[in-house]
CSV table of C-alpha atoms in Angstrom, one decimal:
chain,number,residue,atom,x,y,z
K,17,MET,CA,19.2,-4.0,-5.9
K,18,ALA,CA,18.1,-0.7,-7.6
K,19,SER,CA,15.5,-1.0,-10.3
K,20,THR,CA,16.6,-0.3,-13.9
K,21,GLU,CA,13.3,1.4,-14.6
K,22,LYS,CA,13.3,5.2,-14.0
K,23,ILE,CA,10.3,7.3,-13.1
K,24,THR,CA,9.8,11.0,-12.8
K,25,VAL,CA,10.7,11.9,-9.2
K,26,TYR,CA,8.3,14.9,-9.3
K,27,ASN,CA,5.3,12.8,-10.2
K,28,VAL,CA,3.8,11.8,-6.9
K,29,ALA,CA,1.3,9.4,-8.5
K,30,ASP,CA,4.1,7.5,-10.2
K,31,LEU,CA,6.1,7.4,-6.9
K,32,ARG,CA,3.1,6.0,-5.0
K,33,ALA,CA,2.1,3.4,-7.7
K,34,THR,CA,5.7,2.1,-7.9
K,35,THR,CA,5.9,1.9,-4.2
K,36,ASP,CA,2.5,0.1,-3.9
K,37,ASP,CA,3.6,-2.5,-6.4
K,38,ALA,CA,6.9,-3.1,-4.6
K,39,LEU,CA,5.1,-3.4,-1.3
K,40,VAL,CA,2.7,-6.1,-2.6
K,41,ASN,CA,5.6,-8.1,-4.2
K,42,TYR,CA,7.6,-7.9,-1.0
K,43,LEU,CA,4.8,-9.1,1.3
K,44,ASN,CA,4.0,-12.0,-1.0
K,45,SER,CA,7.7,-12.9,-1.0
K,46,LEU,CA,7.6,-13.2,2.8
K,47,GLY,CA,5.1,-16.0,2.6
K,48,LEU,CA,1.9,-14.0,3.3
K,49,VAL,CA,-1.2,-15.3,1.6
K,50,GLN,CA,-2.8,-12.5,-0.4
K,51,SER,CA,-6.6,-12.2,-0.5
K,52,HIS,CA,-8.1,-10.9,-3.8
K,53,THR,CA,-11.7,-10.6,-2.6
K,54,LEU,CA,-11.8,-6.8,-2.8
K,55,LEU,CA,-10.3,-6.7,-6.3
K,56,ASP,CA,-12.5,-9.6,-7.5
K,57,THR,CA,-15.6,-7.9,-6.3
K,58,ARG,CA,-14.7,-4.6,-8.0
K,59,LEU,CA,-14.0,-6.4,-11.3
K,60,ALA,CA,-17.3,-8.4,-11.0
K,61,LEU,CA,-19.3,-5.2,-10.6
K,62,GLY,CA,-17.4,-3.4,-13.4
K,63,PHE,CA,-17.7,-6.3,-15.9
K,64,SER,CA,-21.4,-6.8,-15.1
K,65,ALA,CA,-22.1,-3.2,-15.9
K,66,PHE,CA,-20.1,-3.5,-19.2
K,67,LEU,CA,-21.9,-6.7,-20.3
K,68,LEU,CA,-25.3,-5.2,-19.5
K,69,SER,CA,-24.5,-2.2,-21.7
K,70,ALA,CA,-23.2,-4.4,-24.5
K,71,ALA,CA,-26.3,-6.5,-24.4
K,72,CYS,CA,-28.5,-3.4,-24.5
K,73,PHE,CA,-26.6,-2.2,-27.5
K,74,ALA,CA,-26.9,-5.5,-29.3
K,75,TRP,CA,-30.7,-6.0,-28.9
K,76,ASP,CA,-31.3,-2.3,-29.8
K,77,TYR,CA,-29.2,-2.7,-33.0
K,78,LYS,CA,-30.9,-5.9,-34.1
K,79,LEU,CA,-34.5,-5.4,-32.9
K,80,GLY,CA,-34.9,-1.6,-32.9
K,81,PHE,CA,-35.6,0.8,-30.1
K,82,GLU,CA,-39.4,0.6,-30.2
K,83,SER,CA,-39.6,-3.1,-29.6
K,84,THR,CA,-37.0,-3.1,-26.9
K,85,LYS,CA,-37.5,0.1,-25.0
K,86,GLN,CA,-39.0,-1.6,-22.0
K,87,TYR,CA,-35.9,-3.8,-21.7
K,88,THR,CA,-33.7,-0.8,-22.3
K,89,LEU,CA,-35.3,1.0,-19.4
K,90,ILE,CA,-34.7,-2.0,-17.1
K,91,ALA,CA,-31.1,-2.2,-18.4
K,92,VAL,CA,-30.5,1.5,-17.6
K,93,ILE,CA,-31.8,1.0,-14.1
K,94,LEU,CA,-29.7,-2.0,-13.5
K,95,TYR,CA,-26.7,-0.3,-15.0
K,96,THR,CA,-27.2,2.7,-12.6
K,97,LEU,CA,-27.5,0.4,-9.6
K,98,LEU,CA,-24.3,-1.5,-10.6
K,99,ASN,CA,-22.3,1.7,-11.0
K,100,GLY,CA,-23.6,3.0,-7.8
K,101,ALA,CA,-22.6,-0.2,-6.0
K,102,LEU,CA,-19.1,0.0,-7.7
K,103,THR,CA,-18.6,3.6,-6.5
K,104,TYR,CA,-19.7,2.7,-3.0
K,105,TRP,CA,-17.4,-0.3,-3.0
K,106,ILE,CA,-14.3,1.7,-4.1
K,107,MET,CA,-15.0,4.7,-1.8
K,108,PHE,CA,-16.2,3.1,1.4
K,109,VAL,CA,-15.0,-0.6,1.4
K,110,GLU,CA,-11.7,-0.6,-0.4
K,111,ARG,CA,-10.7,3.0,0.7
K,112,GLY,CA,-7.4,2.8,-1.0
K,113,THR,CA,-6.5,-0.7,0.2
K,114,ILE,CA,-3.5,-2.0,-1.7
K,115,TYR,CA,-3.0,-5.3,0.2
K,116,VAL,CA,-5.0,-7.7,2.2
K,117,GLY,CA,-3.4,-10.9,3.4
K,118,SER,CA,-2.8,-13.4,6.2
K,119,SER,CA,-0.1,-15.5,7.6
K,120,LYS,CA,0.2,-19.1,6.4
K,121,ASP,CA,-1.3,-20.5,9.6
K,122,GLY,CA,-4.2,-18.0,9.3
K,123,LYS,CA,-3.7,-16.6,12.8
K,124,THR,CA,-2.9,-13.1,11.7
K,125,ARG,CA,-4.6,-10.9,9.1
K,126,ILE,CA,-3.1,-7.7,7.7
K,127,ARG,CA,-4.5,-4.9,5.6
K,128,LEU,CA,-2.6,-1.9,4.2
K,129,ILE,CA,-4.0,1.3,2.9
K,130,SER,CA,-1.7,3.8,1.2
K,131,ASP,CA,-1.8,7.5,0.4
K,132,SER,CA,0.6,10.2,-0.5
K,133,LYS,CA,1.1,13.8,0.6
K,134,LYS,CA,2.6,16.5,-1.5
K,135,PRO,CA,5.4,18.6,0.0
K,136,GLN,CA,4.3,21.7,1.8
K,137,GLN,CA,7.4,23.6,1.0
K,138,LYS,CA,9.5,23.8,-2.2
K,139,GLY,CA,12.5,21.5,-2.1
K,140,GLU,CA,10.9,19.0,0.3
K,141,ALA,CA,10.3,15.4,-0.8
K,142,PRO,CA,6.7,14.1,-1.0
K,143,LEU,CA,5.5,11.7,1.7
K,144,TYR,CA,4.3,8.2,1.5
K,145,LYS,CA,1.6,7.4,4.1
K,146,LEU,CA,0.7,3.9,5.0
K,147,ARG,CA,-2.0,2.7,7.4
K,148,VAL,CA,-1.6,-0.9,8.6
K,149,ASP,CA,-4.4,-2.9,10.3
K,150,VAL,CA,-3.2,-6.1,12.0
K,151,GLU,CA,-5.7,-8.5,13.5
K,152,ASP,CA,-5.2,-11.6,15.6
K,153,THR,CA,-7.9,-13.9,14.2
K,154,LYS,CA,-7.9,-16.0,17.3
K,155,THR,CA,-8.4,-13.4,20.0
K,156,GLY,CA,-9.8,-10.6,17.8
K,157,LYS,CA,-7.2,-8.1,19.1
K,158,LYS,CA,-6.5,-5.4,16.6
K,159,GLU,CA,-3.5,-3.1,16.1
K,160,LYS,CA,-3.3,0.0,14.0
K,161,ILE,CA,0.0,1.3,12.7
K,162,GLU,CA,0.6,4.5,10.7
K,163,LEU,CA,3.8,5.1,8.8
K,164,GLU,CA,4.8,8.4,7.1
K,165,ARG,CA,8.1,8.5,5.3
K,166,LYS,CA,9.7,10.4,2.4
K,167,PHE,CA,9.8,8.8,-1.0
K,168,SER,CA,13.4,9.9,-1.3
K,169,GLU,CA,14.4,7.2,1.2
K,170,TRP,CA,14.0,4.5,-1.4
K,171,PHE,CA,14.1,6.4,-4.7
K,172,ASP,CA,17.5,7.7,-5.9
K,173,ALA,CA,17.9,11.1,-7.6
K,174,SER,CA,17.5,9.5,-11.1
K,175,GLY,CA,14.1,8.0,-10.2
K,176,ARG,CA,15.2,4.4,-9.7
K,177,PHE,CA,13.5,2.4,-6.9
K,178,VAL,CA,15.8,0.9,-4.4
K,179,ALA,CA,14.1,-2.1,-2.7
K,180,ALA,CA,16.4,-2.7,0.4
K,181,PRO,CA,15.8,0.6,2.2
K,182,PHE,CA,12.0,0.4,1.6
K,183,GLN,CA,11.9,-3.2,2.9
K,184,THR,CA,13.8,-2.1,6.0
K,185,VAL,CA,11.4,0.7,6.7
K,186,LEU,CA,8.5,-1.8,6.6
K,187,ALA,CA,10.3,-4.4,8.7
K,188,GLN,CA,11.1,-1.7,11.4
K,189,GLY,CA,7.7,-0.2,11.4
K,190,ILE,CA,5.5,-3.3,11.1
K,191,PRO,CA,6.2,-6.0,13.7
K,192,LEU,CA,4.7,-8.8,11.6
K,193,VAL,CA,7.0,-7.9,8.7
K,194,GLY,CA,10.0,-7.7,11.0
K,195,LYS,CA,9.2,-11.1,12.3
K,196,LEU,CA,9.0,-12.6,8.8
K,197,ASP,CA,12.2,-10.8,7.6
K,198,PRO,CA,14.4,-10.4,10.7
K,199,LYS,CA,17.5,-9.4,8.7
K,200,ARG,CA,15.9,-6.1,7.8
K,201,THR,CA,15.5,-5.1,11.5
K,202,VAL,CA,19.3,-5.2,12.2
K,203,ALA,CA,19.6,-1.4,11.9
K,204,ALA,CA,16.8,-0.8,14.4
K,205,ALA,CA,18.4,-3.0,17.0
K,206,ALA,CA,21.8,-1.3,16.7
K,207,PRO,CA,22.9,1.5,19.1
K,208,PRO,CA,22.3,5.0,17.6
K,209,SER,CA,26.1,5.7,17.4
K,210,SER,CA,26.6,2.6,15.2
K,211,GLY,CA,23.3,2.5,13.3
K,212,GLN,CA,24.6,4.0,10.0
K,213,LYS,CA,27.6,1.7,10.1
K,214,VAL,CA,25.4,-1.4,10.6
K,215,ILE,CA,23.2,-0.2,7.7
K,216,ARG,CA,26.2,0.1,5.4
K,217,GLU,CA,27.5,-3.3,6.3
K,218,GLN,CA,24.0,-4.8,5.8
K,219,PHE,CA,23.7,-3.6,2.2
K,220,ALA,CA,27.4,-3.5,1.3
K,221,GLU,CA,27.4,-6.8,-0.5
K,222,THR,CA,24.2,-6.1,-2.5
K,223,PRO,CA,25.0,-6.1,-6.2
K,224,GLY,CA,24.7,-2.7,-7.9
K,225,TYR,CA,25.0,-0.6,-4.8
K,226,THR,CA,27.5,2.2,-5.1
K,227,ALA,CA,29.0,4.2,-2.3
K,228,GLU,CA,26.6,7.0,-3.0
K,229,ILE,CA,23.6,4.7,-2.7
K,230,LEU,CA,24.9,3.2,0.5
K,231,ASP,CA,25.4,6.6,2.0
K,232,ALA,CA,21.8,7.6,1.0
K,233,ILE,CA,20.4,4.4,2.6
K,234,ALA,CA,22.3,4.9,5.8
K,235,SER,CA,21.3,8.6,6.0
K,236,GLY,CA,17.7,7.9,5.2
K,237,LEU,CA,17.2,4.9,7.5
K,238,GLY,CA,19.2,6.6,10.3
K,239,GLU,CA,16.4,9.1,10.8
K,240,SER,CA,13.8,8.4,13.3
K,241,SER,CA,10.6,7.0,12.0
K,242,THR,CA,7.3,8.8,12.4
K,243,ALA,CA,5.5,5.6,12.7
K,244,THR,CA,3.0,5.4,15.5
K,245,ALA,CA,1.3,2.2,16.7
K,246,THR,CA,-1.8,1.8,18.9
K,247,GLY,CA,-1.8,-1.1,21.2
K,248,SER,CA,-0.2,-2.2,24.4
K,249,SER,CA,2.9,0.0,23.8
K,250,ALA,CA,0.8,3.0,23.2
K,251,ASN,CA,-1.2,2.4,26.4
K,252,GLN,CA,2.1,2.2,28.4
K,253,ASP,CA,3.3,5.5,27.0
K,254,ALA,CA,0.1,7.2,27.8
K,255,GLY,CA,0.4,6.1,31.4
K,256,LYS,CA,3.7,7.9,32.0
K,257,LYS,CA,3.6,11.4,33.4
K,258,ARG,CA,6.3,14.0,33.4
K,259,ARG,CA,7.6,14.9,36.8
K,260,LYS,CA,7.7,18.6,37.6
């Protein structure tokens, strides 16, 4: 169902933030167990720096600068180290990560990093870029998937977010998500000639979907995905040679 909240379709930051939030909610609804370690660490470093600066202000206010200047110097050094650690954590550890989770049995771990790309030409829709790292915790085998799709595929012209087409994009592009939500992969399994018809039938009974929204969904999801995956399938494609 389309969201009742509207955002500015020309604001790429809003488009990305809304999509990121929807992605997290969707993955959690599929039964994946989200890990909050990255966020908890960032909050711990940030609050530690804040508490240190508050304590420094308090003892300077009550005892005066002269009697506490040695402690203030130590506090400034510690504050600098904490902020440096926080900056390093955000830039080199999180790196734009919006979701880290695992399957209920703990056999599969997934991490998603999002980004956005402004349109190169006037009139084009901005792009949503998603990098997915999937790891088999038992064998250590890793798979990297990259998705690049237009925001217009799940935002209507008025700025409302439409969940169904976005969820279908994820299910078609990420095997783990498709396994957890098989109904969203129906369109991918259908022949090209009947793909749009299947998509319309899939979402026809969804409350709030008008004929225009159904047409937009069918048109957007009927396009070929620019998703690329590295793994066994990629190796097989690399082994094929064109005959002259």
